[in-house]
Structures are given as C-alpha cells and as structure tokens.
PDB file of C-alpha atoms and ligand atoms in Angstrom:
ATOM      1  CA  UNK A   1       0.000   0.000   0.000  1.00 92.00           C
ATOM      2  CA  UNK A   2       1.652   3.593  -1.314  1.00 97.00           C
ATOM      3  CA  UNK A   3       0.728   6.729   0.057  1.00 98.00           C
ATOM      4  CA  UNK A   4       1.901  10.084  -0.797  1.00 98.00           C
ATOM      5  CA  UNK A   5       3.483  11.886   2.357  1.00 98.00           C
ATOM      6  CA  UNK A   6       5.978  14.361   0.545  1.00 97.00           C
ATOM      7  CA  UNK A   7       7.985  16.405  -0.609  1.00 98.00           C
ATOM      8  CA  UNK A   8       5.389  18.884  -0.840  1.00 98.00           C
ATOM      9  CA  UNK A   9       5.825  22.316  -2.332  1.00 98.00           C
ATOM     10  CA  UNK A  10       7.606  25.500  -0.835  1.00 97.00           C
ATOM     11  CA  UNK A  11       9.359  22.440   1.655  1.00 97.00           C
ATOM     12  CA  UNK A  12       6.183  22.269   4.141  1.00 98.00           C
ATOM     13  CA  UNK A  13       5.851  19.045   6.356  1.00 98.00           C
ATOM     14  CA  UNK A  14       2.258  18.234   5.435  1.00 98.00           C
ATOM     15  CA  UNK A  15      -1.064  20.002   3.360  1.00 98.00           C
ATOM     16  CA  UNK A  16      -4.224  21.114   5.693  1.00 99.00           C
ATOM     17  CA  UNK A  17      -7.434  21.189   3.061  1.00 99.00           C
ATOM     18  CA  UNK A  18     -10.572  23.001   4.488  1.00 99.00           C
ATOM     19  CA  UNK A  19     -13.025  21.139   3.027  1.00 98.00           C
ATOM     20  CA  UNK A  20     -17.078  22.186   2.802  1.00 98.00           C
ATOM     21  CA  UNK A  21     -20.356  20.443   1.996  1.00 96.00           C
ATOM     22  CA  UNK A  22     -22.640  22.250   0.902  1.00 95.00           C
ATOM     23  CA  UNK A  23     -26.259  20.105   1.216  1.00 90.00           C
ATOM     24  CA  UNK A  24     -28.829  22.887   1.938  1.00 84.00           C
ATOM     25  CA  UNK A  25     -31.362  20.921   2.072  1.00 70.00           C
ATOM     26  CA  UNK A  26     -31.036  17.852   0.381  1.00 62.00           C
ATOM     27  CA  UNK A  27     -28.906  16.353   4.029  1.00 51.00           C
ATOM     28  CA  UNK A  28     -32.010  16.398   5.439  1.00 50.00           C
ATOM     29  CA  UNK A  29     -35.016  16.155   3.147  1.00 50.00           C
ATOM     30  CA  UNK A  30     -36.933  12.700   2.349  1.00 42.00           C
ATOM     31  CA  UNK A  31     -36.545  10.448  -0.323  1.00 39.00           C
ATOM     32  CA  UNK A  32     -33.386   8.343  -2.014  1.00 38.00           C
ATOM     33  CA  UNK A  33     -31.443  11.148  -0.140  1.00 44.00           C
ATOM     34  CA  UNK A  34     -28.806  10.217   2.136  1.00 46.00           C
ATOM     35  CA  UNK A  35     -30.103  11.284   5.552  1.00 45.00           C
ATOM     36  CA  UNK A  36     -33.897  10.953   4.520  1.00 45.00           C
ATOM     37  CA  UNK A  37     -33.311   6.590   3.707  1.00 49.00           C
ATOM     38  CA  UNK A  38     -32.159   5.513   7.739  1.00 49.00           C
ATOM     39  CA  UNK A  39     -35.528   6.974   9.070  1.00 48.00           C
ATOM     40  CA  UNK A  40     -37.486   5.675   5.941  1.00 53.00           C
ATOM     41  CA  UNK A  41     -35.727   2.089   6.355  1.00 50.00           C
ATOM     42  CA  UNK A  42     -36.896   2.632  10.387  1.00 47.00           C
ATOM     43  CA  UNK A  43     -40.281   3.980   9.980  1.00 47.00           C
ATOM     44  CA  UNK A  44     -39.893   6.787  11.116  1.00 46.00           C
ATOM     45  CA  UNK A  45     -40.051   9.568   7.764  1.00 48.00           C
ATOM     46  CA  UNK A  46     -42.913  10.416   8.694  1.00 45.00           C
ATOM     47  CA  UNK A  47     -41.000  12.763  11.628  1.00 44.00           C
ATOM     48  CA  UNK A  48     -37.969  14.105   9.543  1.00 50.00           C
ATOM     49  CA  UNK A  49     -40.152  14.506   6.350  1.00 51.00           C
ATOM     50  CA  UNK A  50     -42.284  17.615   5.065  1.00 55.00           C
ATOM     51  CA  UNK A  51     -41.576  19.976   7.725  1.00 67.00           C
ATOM     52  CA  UNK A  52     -39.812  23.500   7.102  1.00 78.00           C
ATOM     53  CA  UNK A  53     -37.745  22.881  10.179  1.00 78.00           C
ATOM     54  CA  UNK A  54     -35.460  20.675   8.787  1.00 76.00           C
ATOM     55  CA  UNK A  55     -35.302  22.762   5.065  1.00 79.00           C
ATOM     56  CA  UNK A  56     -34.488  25.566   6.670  1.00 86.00           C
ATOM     57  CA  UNK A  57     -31.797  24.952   8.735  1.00 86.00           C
ATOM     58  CA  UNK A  58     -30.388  24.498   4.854  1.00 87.00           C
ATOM     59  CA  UNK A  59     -30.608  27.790   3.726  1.00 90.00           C
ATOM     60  CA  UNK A  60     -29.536  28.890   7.526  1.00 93.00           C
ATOM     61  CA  UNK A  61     -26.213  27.673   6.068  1.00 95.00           C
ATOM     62  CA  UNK A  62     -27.163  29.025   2.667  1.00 95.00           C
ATOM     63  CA  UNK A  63     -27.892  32.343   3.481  1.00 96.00           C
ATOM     64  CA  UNK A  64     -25.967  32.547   6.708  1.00 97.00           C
ATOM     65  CA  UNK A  65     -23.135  30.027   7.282  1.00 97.00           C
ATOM     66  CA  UNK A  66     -21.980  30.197   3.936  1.00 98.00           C
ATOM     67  CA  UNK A  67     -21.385  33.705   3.578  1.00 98.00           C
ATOM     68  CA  UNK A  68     -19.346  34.025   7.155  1.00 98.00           C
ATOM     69  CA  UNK A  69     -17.025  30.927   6.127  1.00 98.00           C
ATOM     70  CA  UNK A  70     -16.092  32.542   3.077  1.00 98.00           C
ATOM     71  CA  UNK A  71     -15.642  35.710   4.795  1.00 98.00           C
ATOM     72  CA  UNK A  72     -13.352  33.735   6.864  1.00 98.00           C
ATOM     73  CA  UNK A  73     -11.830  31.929   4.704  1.00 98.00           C
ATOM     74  CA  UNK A  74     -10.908  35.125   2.738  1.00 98.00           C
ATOM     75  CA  UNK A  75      -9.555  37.310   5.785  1.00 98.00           C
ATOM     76  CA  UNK A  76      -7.296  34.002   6.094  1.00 98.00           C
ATOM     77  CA  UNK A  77      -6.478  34.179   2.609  1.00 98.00           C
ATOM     78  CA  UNK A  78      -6.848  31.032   1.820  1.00 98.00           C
ATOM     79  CA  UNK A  79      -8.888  28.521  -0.808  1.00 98.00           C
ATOM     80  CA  UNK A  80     -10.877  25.672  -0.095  1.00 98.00           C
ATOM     81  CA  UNK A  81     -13.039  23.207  -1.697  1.00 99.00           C
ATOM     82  CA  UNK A  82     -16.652  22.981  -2.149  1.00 98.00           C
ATOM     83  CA  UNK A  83     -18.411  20.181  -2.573  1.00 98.00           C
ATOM     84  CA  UNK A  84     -21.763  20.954  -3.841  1.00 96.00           C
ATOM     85  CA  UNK A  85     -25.003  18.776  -5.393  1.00 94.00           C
ATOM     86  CA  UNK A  86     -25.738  19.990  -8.564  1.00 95.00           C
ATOM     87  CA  UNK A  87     -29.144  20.314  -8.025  1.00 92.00           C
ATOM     88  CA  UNK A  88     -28.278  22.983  -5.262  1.00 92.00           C
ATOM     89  CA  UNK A  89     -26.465  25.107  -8.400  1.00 94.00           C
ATOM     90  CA  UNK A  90     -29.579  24.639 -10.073  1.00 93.00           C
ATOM     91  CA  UNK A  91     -32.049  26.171  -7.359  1.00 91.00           C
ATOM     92  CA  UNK A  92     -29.872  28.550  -5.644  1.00 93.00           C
ATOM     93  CA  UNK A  93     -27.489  29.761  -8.812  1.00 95.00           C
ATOM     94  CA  UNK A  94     -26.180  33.106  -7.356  1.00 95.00           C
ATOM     95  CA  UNK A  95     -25.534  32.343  -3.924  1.00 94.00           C
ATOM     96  CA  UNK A  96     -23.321  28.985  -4.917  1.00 97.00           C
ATOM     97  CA  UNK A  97     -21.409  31.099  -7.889  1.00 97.00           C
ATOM     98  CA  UNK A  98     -19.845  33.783  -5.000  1.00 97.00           C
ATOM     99  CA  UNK A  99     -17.877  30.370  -4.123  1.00 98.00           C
ATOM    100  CA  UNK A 100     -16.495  30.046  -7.306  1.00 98.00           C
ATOM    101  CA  UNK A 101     -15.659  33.555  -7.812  1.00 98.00           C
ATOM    102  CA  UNK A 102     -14.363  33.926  -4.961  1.00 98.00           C
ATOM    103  CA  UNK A 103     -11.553  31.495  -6.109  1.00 98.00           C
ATOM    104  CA  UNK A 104     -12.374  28.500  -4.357  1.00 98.00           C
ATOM    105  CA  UNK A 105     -12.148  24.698  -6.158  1.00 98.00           C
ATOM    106  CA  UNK A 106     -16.340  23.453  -6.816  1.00 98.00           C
ATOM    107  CA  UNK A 107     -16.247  19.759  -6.343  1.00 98.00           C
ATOM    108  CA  UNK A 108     -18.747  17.246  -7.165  1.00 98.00           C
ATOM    109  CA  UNK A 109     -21.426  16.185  -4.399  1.00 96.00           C
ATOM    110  CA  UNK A 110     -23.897  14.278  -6.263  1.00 94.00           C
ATOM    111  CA  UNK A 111     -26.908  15.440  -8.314  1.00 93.00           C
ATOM    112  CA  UNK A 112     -29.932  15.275  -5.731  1.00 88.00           C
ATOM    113  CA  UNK A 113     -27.274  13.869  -2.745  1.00 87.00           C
ATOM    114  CA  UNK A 114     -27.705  10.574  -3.744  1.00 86.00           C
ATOM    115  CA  UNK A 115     -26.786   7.241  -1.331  1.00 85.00           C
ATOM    116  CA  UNK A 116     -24.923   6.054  -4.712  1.00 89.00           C
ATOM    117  CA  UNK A 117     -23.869   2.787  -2.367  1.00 87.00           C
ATOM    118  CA  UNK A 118     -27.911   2.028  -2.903  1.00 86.00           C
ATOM    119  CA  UNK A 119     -27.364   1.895  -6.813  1.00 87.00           C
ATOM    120  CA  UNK A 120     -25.227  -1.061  -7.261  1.00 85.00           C
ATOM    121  CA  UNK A 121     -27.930  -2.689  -8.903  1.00 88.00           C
ATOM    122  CA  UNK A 122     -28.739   0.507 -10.935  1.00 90.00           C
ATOM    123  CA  UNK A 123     -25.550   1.139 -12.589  1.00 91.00           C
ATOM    124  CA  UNK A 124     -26.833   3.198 -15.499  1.00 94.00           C
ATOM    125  CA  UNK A 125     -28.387   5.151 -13.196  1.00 93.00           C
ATOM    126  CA  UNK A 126     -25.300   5.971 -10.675  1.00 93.00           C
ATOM    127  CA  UNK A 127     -23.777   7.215 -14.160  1.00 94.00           C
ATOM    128  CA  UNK A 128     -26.863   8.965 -14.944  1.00 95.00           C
ATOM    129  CA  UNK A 129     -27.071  11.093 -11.901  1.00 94.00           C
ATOM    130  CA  UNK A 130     -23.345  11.478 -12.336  1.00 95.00           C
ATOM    131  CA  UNK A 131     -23.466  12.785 -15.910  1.00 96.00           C
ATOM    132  CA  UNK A 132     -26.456  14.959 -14.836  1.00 96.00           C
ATOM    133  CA  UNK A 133     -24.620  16.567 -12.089  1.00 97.00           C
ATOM    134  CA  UNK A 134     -21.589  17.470 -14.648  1.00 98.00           C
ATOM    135  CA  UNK A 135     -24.053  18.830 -16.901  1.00 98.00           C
ATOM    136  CA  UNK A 136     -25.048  21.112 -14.343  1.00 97.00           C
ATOM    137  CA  UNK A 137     -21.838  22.170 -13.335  1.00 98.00           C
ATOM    138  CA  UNK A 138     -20.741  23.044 -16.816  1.00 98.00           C
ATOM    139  CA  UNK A 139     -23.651  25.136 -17.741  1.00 97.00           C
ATOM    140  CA  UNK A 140     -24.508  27.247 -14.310  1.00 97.00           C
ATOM    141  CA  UNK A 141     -19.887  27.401 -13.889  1.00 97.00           C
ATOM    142  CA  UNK A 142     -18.627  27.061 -17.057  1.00 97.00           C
ATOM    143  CA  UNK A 143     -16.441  23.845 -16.027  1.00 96.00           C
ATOM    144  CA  UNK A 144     -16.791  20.319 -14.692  1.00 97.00           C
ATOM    145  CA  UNK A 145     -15.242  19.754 -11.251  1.00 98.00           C
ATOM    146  CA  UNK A 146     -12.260  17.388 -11.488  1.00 98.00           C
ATOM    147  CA  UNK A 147     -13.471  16.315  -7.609  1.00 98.00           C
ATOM    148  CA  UNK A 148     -16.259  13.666  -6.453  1.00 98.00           C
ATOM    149  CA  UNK A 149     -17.401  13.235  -2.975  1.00 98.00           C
ATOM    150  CA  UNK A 150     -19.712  10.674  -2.398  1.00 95.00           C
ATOM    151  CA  UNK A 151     -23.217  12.385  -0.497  1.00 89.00           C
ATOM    152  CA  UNK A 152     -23.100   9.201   1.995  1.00 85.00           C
ATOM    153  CA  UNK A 153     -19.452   9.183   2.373  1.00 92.00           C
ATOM    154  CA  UNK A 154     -19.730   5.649   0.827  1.00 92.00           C
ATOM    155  CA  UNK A 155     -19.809   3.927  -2.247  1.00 93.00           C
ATOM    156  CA  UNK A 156     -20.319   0.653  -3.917  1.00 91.00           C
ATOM    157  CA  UNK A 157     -17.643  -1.496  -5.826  1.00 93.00           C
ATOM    158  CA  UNK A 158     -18.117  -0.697  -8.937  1.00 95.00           C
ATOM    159  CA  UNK A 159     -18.010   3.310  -8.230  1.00 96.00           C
ATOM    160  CA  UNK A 160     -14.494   4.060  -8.299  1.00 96.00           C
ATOM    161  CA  UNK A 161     -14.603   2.432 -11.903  1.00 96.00           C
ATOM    162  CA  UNK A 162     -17.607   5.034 -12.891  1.00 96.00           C
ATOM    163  CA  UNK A 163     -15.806   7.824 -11.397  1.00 97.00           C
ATOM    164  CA  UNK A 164     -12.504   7.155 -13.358  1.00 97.00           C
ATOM    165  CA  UNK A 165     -14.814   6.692 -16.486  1.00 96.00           C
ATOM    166  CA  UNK A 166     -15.977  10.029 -15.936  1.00 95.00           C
ATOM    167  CA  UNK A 167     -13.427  11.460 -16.184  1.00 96.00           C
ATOM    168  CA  UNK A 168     -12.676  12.211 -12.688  1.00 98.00           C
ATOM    169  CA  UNK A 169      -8.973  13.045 -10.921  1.00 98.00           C
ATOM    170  CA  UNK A 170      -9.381  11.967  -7.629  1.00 98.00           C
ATOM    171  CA  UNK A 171     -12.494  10.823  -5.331  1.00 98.00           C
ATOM    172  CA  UNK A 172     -12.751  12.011  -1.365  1.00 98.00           C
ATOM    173  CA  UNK A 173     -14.893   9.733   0.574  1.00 97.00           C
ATOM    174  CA  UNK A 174     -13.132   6.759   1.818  1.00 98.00           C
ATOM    175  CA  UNK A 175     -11.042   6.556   4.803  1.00 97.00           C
ATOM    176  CA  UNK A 176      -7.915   4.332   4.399  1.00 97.00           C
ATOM    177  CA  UNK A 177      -5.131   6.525   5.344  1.00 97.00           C
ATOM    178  CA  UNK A 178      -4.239  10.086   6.105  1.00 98.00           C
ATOM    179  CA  UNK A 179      -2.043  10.766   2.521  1.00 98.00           C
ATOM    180  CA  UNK A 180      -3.339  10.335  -0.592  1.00 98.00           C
ATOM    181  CA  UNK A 181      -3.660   6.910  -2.418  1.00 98.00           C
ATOM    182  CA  UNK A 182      -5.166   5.411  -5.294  1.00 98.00           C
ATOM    183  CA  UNK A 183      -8.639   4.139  -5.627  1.00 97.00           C
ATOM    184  CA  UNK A 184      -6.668   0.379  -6.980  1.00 97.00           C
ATOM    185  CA  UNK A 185      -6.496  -0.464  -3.313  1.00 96.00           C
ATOM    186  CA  UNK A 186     -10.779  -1.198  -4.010  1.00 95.00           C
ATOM    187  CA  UNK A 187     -10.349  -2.576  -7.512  1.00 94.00           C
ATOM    188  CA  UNK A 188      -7.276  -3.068  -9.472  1.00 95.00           C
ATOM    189  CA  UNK A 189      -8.364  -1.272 -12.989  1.00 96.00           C
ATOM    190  CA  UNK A 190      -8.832   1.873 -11.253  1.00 97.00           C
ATOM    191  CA  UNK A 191      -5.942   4.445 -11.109  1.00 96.00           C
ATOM    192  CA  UNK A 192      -7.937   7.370  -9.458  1.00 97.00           C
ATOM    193  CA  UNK A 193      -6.620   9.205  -6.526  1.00 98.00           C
ATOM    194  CA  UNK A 194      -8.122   9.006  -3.288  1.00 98.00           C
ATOM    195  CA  UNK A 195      -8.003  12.158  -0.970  1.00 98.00           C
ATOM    196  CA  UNK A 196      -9.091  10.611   2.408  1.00 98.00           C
ATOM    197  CA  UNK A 197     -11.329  11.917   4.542  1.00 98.00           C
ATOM    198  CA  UNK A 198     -12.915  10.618   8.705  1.00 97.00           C
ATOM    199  CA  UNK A 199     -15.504  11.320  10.623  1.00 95.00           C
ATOM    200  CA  UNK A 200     -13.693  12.425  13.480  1.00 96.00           C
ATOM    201  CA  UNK A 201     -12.691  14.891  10.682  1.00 98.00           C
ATOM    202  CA  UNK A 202     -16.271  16.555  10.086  1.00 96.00           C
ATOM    203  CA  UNK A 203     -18.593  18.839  12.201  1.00 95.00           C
ATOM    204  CA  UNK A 204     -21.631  16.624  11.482  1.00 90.00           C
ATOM    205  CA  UNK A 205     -20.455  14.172  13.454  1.00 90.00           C
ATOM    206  CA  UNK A 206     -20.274  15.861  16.567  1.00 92.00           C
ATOM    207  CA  UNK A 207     -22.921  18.385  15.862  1.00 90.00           C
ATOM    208  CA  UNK A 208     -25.520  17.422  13.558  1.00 84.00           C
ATOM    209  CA  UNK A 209     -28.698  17.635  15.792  1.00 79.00           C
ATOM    210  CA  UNK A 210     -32.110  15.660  15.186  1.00 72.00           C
ATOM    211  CA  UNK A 211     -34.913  15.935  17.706  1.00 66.00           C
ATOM    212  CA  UNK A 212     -34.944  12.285  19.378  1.00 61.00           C
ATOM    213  CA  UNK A 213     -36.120  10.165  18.773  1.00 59.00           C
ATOM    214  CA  UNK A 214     -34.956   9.630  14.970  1.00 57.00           C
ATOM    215  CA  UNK A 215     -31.218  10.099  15.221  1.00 58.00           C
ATOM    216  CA  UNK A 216     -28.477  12.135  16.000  1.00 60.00           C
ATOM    217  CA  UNK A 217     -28.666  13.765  19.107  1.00 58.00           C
ATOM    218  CA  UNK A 218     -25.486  15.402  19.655  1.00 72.00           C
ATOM    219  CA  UNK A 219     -24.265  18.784  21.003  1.00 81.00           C
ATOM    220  CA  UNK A 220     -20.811  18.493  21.714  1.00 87.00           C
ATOM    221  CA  UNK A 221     -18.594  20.552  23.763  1.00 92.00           C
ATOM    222  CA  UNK A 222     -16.482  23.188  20.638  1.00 95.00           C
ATOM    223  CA  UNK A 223     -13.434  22.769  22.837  1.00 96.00           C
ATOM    224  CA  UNK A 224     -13.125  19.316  23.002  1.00 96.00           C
ATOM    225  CA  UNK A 225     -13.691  19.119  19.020  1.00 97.00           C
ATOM    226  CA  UNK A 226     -11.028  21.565  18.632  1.00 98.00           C
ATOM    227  CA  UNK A 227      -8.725  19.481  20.629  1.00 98.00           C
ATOM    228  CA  UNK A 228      -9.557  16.578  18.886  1.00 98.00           C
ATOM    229  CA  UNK A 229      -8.889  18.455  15.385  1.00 98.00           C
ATOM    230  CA  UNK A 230      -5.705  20.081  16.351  1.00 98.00           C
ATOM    231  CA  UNK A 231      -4.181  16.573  17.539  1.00 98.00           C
ATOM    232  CA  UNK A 232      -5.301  15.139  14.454  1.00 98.00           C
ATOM    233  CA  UNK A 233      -3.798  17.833  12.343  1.00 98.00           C
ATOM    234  CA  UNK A 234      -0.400  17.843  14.355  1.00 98.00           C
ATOM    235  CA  UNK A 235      -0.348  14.238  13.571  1.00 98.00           C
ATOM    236  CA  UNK A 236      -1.256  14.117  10.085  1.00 98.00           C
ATOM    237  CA  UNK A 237       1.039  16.874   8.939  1.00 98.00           C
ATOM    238  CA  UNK A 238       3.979  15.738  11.375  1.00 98.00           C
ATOM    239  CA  UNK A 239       3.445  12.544   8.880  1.00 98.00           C
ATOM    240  CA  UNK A 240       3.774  14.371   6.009  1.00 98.00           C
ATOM    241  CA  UNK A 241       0.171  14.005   5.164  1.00 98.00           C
ATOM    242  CA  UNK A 242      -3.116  15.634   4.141  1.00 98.00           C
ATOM    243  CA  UNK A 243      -5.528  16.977   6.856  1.00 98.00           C
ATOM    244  CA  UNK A 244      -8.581  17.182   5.481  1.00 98.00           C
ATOM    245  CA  UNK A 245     -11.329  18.750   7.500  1.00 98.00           C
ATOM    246  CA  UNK A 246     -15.277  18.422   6.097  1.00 98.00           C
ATOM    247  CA  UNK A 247     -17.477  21.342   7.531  1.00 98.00           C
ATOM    248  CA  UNK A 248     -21.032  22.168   6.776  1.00 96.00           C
ATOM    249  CA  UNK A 249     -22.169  25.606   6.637  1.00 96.00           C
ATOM    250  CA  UNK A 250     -25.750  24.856   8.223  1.00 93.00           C
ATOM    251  CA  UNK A 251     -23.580  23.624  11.156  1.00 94.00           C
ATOM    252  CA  UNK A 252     -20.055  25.302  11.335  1.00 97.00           C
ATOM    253  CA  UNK A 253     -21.854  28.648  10.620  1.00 97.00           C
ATOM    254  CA  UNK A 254     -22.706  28.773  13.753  1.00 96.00           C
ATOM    255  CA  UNK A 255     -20.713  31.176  15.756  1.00 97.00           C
ATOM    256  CA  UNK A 256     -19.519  29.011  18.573  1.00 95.00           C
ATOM    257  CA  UNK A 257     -18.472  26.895  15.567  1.00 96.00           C
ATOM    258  CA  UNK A 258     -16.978  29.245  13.606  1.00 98.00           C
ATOM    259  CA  UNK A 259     -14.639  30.332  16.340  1.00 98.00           C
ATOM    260  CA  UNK A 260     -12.970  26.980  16.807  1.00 98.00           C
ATOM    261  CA  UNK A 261     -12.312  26.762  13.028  1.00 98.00           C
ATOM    262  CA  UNK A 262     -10.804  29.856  12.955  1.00 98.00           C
ATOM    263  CA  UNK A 263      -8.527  29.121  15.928  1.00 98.00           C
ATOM    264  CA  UNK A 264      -7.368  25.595  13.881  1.00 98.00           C
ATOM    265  CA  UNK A 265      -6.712  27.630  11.463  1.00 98.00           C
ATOM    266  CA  UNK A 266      -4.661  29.912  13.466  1.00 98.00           C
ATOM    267  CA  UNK A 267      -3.086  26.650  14.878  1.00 98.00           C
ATOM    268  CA  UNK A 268      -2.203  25.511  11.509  1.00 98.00           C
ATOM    269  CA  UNK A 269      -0.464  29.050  10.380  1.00 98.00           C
ATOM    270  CA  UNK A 270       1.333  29.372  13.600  1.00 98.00           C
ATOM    271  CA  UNK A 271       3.324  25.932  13.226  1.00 98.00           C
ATOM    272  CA  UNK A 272       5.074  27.581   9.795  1.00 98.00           C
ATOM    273  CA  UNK A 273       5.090  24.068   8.120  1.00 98.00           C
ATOM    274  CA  UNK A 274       1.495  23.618   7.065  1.00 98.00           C
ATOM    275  CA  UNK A 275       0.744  23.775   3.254  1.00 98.00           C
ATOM    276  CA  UNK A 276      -2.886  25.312   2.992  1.00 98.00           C
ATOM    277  CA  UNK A 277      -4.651  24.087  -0.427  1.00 98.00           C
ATOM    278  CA  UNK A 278      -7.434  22.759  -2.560  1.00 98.00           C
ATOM    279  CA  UNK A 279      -7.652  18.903  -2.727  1.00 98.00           C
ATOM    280  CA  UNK A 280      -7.429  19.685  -6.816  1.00 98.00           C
ATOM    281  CA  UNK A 281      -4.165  21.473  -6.085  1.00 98.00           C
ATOM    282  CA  UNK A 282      -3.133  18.600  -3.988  1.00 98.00           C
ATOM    283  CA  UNK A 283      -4.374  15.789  -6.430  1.00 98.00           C
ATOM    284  CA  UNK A 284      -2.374  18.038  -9.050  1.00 98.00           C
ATOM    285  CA  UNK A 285       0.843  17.994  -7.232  1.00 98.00           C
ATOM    286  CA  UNK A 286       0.333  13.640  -6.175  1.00 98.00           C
ATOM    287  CA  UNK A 287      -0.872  12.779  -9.820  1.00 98.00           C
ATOM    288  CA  UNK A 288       2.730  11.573 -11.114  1.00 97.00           C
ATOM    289  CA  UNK A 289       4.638  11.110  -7.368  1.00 98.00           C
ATOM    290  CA  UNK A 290       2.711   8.432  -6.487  1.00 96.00           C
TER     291      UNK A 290
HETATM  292 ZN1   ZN B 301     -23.464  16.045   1.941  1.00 81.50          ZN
END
C-alpha cells in the first residue's frame, strides 16, 4: 500500500485542506437522499419529512453560514473546496457562484445527494445522476469539477470504476489513510486518486442535531472538538500528510463553531510548516509522485 506523504511544495511538512459540503437541504429532506433513507428504512419519515424545520436549517447555512465561512476563509487568505449537489447550483445559482468567484475549487457532491452505495444494482443510473450533475456544473460554472465526494461518504464497488470513467482526478470519501492513495487499493483497474477523509474529521459528526427520537442527538462541547482536530492535524502533517477537514455551513456557521475553526486555522499558520490548499491542487501535485 503507497501513500503520498511528501515532498510537498515551498518544503512544508504536510497540506491542511478546508473542506465544505454544501447540502442545503437535500442532508435532510426525504426520499433516495442520504439522511432521509435511515428513518425511511426505520419507519420513522414520517418525523424528519415535510416539515420547514429541517429545510431551513439548509438555507440557515445558505444564506448565513456560507457567507461568514467565506468571509473567513478570505480574511485568512486562503482557498478551499466545495463540494456541492448539482441540483443545489440549479435552485440557488447566485448564492453557490460567489464560491467560485471567490476562487475557491467546486467539487462534485452528487446530483440530488444521492446514497450512490444504494445503486449497485442501478448502474446506469449511478452514471446517470453522475453525468447529470456534470451537466449542471458546466452550464450554471462554465467547467466540470475534477473532484467527487460521495453524499453518503460511501460507495459501492463498482463506483471508483464510474468515477474514473468520468473522467474524474481523484475521489474524497473513503477513509484508508491520512495521505493520498489510489482508488486500486478497491479494484485493481482503477488508477484514481483518493483524498481521504474521517468522521472524526467533520462537524456533522459531533454536531448534527435531530430531535430524538430519529437520530443524532449530539451537542458536543467546541473545545473538546477543537482538541480533537488540532491533535489530528499535528499528527497528520507531522506525517507528512493531508488533513482534510469536512465542515457544513448549516452547522459550522454557527458562531460558537466558527470560532474553533478559525482558531485551527490559526493553529495551523502558527506551526510555519502547514501547506494550505485545494484537494485539486493537492491531487495536481500527487498525480505523477505516487
Ligand atoms: Zn453532503
């Protein structure tokens, strides 16, 4: 098993990527989404479907969230990835281009935030919805990401093969390491890069909130996140890896959220060997090192 830990460029130790999902919605709305199918397979859509409570902590990170992260991200000076379903660019065009313009790499997040590990029977339809989403990118952007992140942070055997048929550079939803590595580790005819990601790695996990009794239930403490983050980081770059951090505007938009990103941040800048850049930029740099 190969994994890219260095050199990287300008001599740092190890890359931090700022990674963002932007779901609006479609996390938590009903149907083949991902979020919506656990309480449909329990029984229980009938209490996380319909309701404007749930859509509209969406455009909280819409119309709120987003707009302080890349305020953030921009007093930082520095560019992060997007990860966006293309159905989102479709509805809300304006308020998803400021990301692009605002320099930032537009990854791939689906077309409707699909659970594409429930399509391995439906092949044709996994490229589809695939296709569909590219589509969309390339006529609301004028380009078609070179990124995919699977909605569930999952995927079924035979994805990384329709990825790398797509066209696709590198893929960022598995977990095997903390460094790049390619996608052959899942199936030998597939060359892709993988850009690894973790849950301990992504604000949902600790603070995605459901009313009980459906299913998450979690406000956690910022400052133990943060400490959980910052050891991670240390790690991972100290490695010579890629830290890769997944935030959600609906939920790191939140000020008491905000504030522990920017102090990572700060954490990150302060050690004077951290490498901050896109996962594109880093897939760029691994493409013909690895
Ligand atoms: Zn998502």
């Amino acid at each position: 098993m190969k994994y890219y830990q260095g050199p990287w460029p300008e001599n740092r130790k190890g890359v931090v990527c700022l990674t963002f999902d932007v779901d609006v919605g479609y996390a938590y709305a009903k149907g083949t989404q991902t979020w919506g199918a656990l309480p449909k397979r329990l029984g229980l859509d009938t209490l996380v479907a319909g309701g404007l409570s749930v859509e509209s902590r969406g455009y909280y990170g819409l119309y709120s969230g987003l707009p302080r992260i890349l305020a953030l991200l921009d007093r930082k000076g520095i560019t992060g990835t997007f990860f966006i379903p293309a159905r989102n660019m479709e509805l809300y065009p304006q308020e998803l281009r400021a990301i692009h313009e605002a320099g930032h790499e537009i990854g791939n997040h689906g077309y409707e935030h699909e659970a594409v590990e429930q399509l391995e029977r439906s092949p044709a339809k996994e490229t589809a919805l695939l296709e569909k989403a590219q589509s969309v990118f390339r006529s609301t952007l004028g380009l078609a990401p070179v990124g995919y992140r699977s909605p569930a942070w999952d995927m079924s055997r035979g994805t990384p093969g329709r990825l790398q048929q797509a066209g696709f550079l590198y893929d960022s939803s598995l977990f095997a390491g903390d460094a790049p590595y390619r996608l052959s580790l899942y199936d030998p005819a597939v060359q892709m890069l993988e850009m690894p990601i973790d849950w301990s790695k992504d604000d949902a996990a600790y603070f995605l909130f459901f009313k009980p009794p459906v299913m998450f239930a979690q406000f956690h403490d910022p400052e133990s996140v943060f400490r959980i983050w910052r050891a991670e980081l240390d790690g991972v770059v100290d490695a010579g890896g890629v830290f890769t951090l997944t935030c959600h505007p609906s939920i790191s938009g939140r000020f008491h959220r905000l504030e522990i990103l920017e102090r990572l941040i700060d954490h990150a800048v302060s050690r004077g060997d951290v490498l901050f850049a896109t996962l594109e930029q880093v897939a760029r740099h691994v493409q013909d090192r690895l």
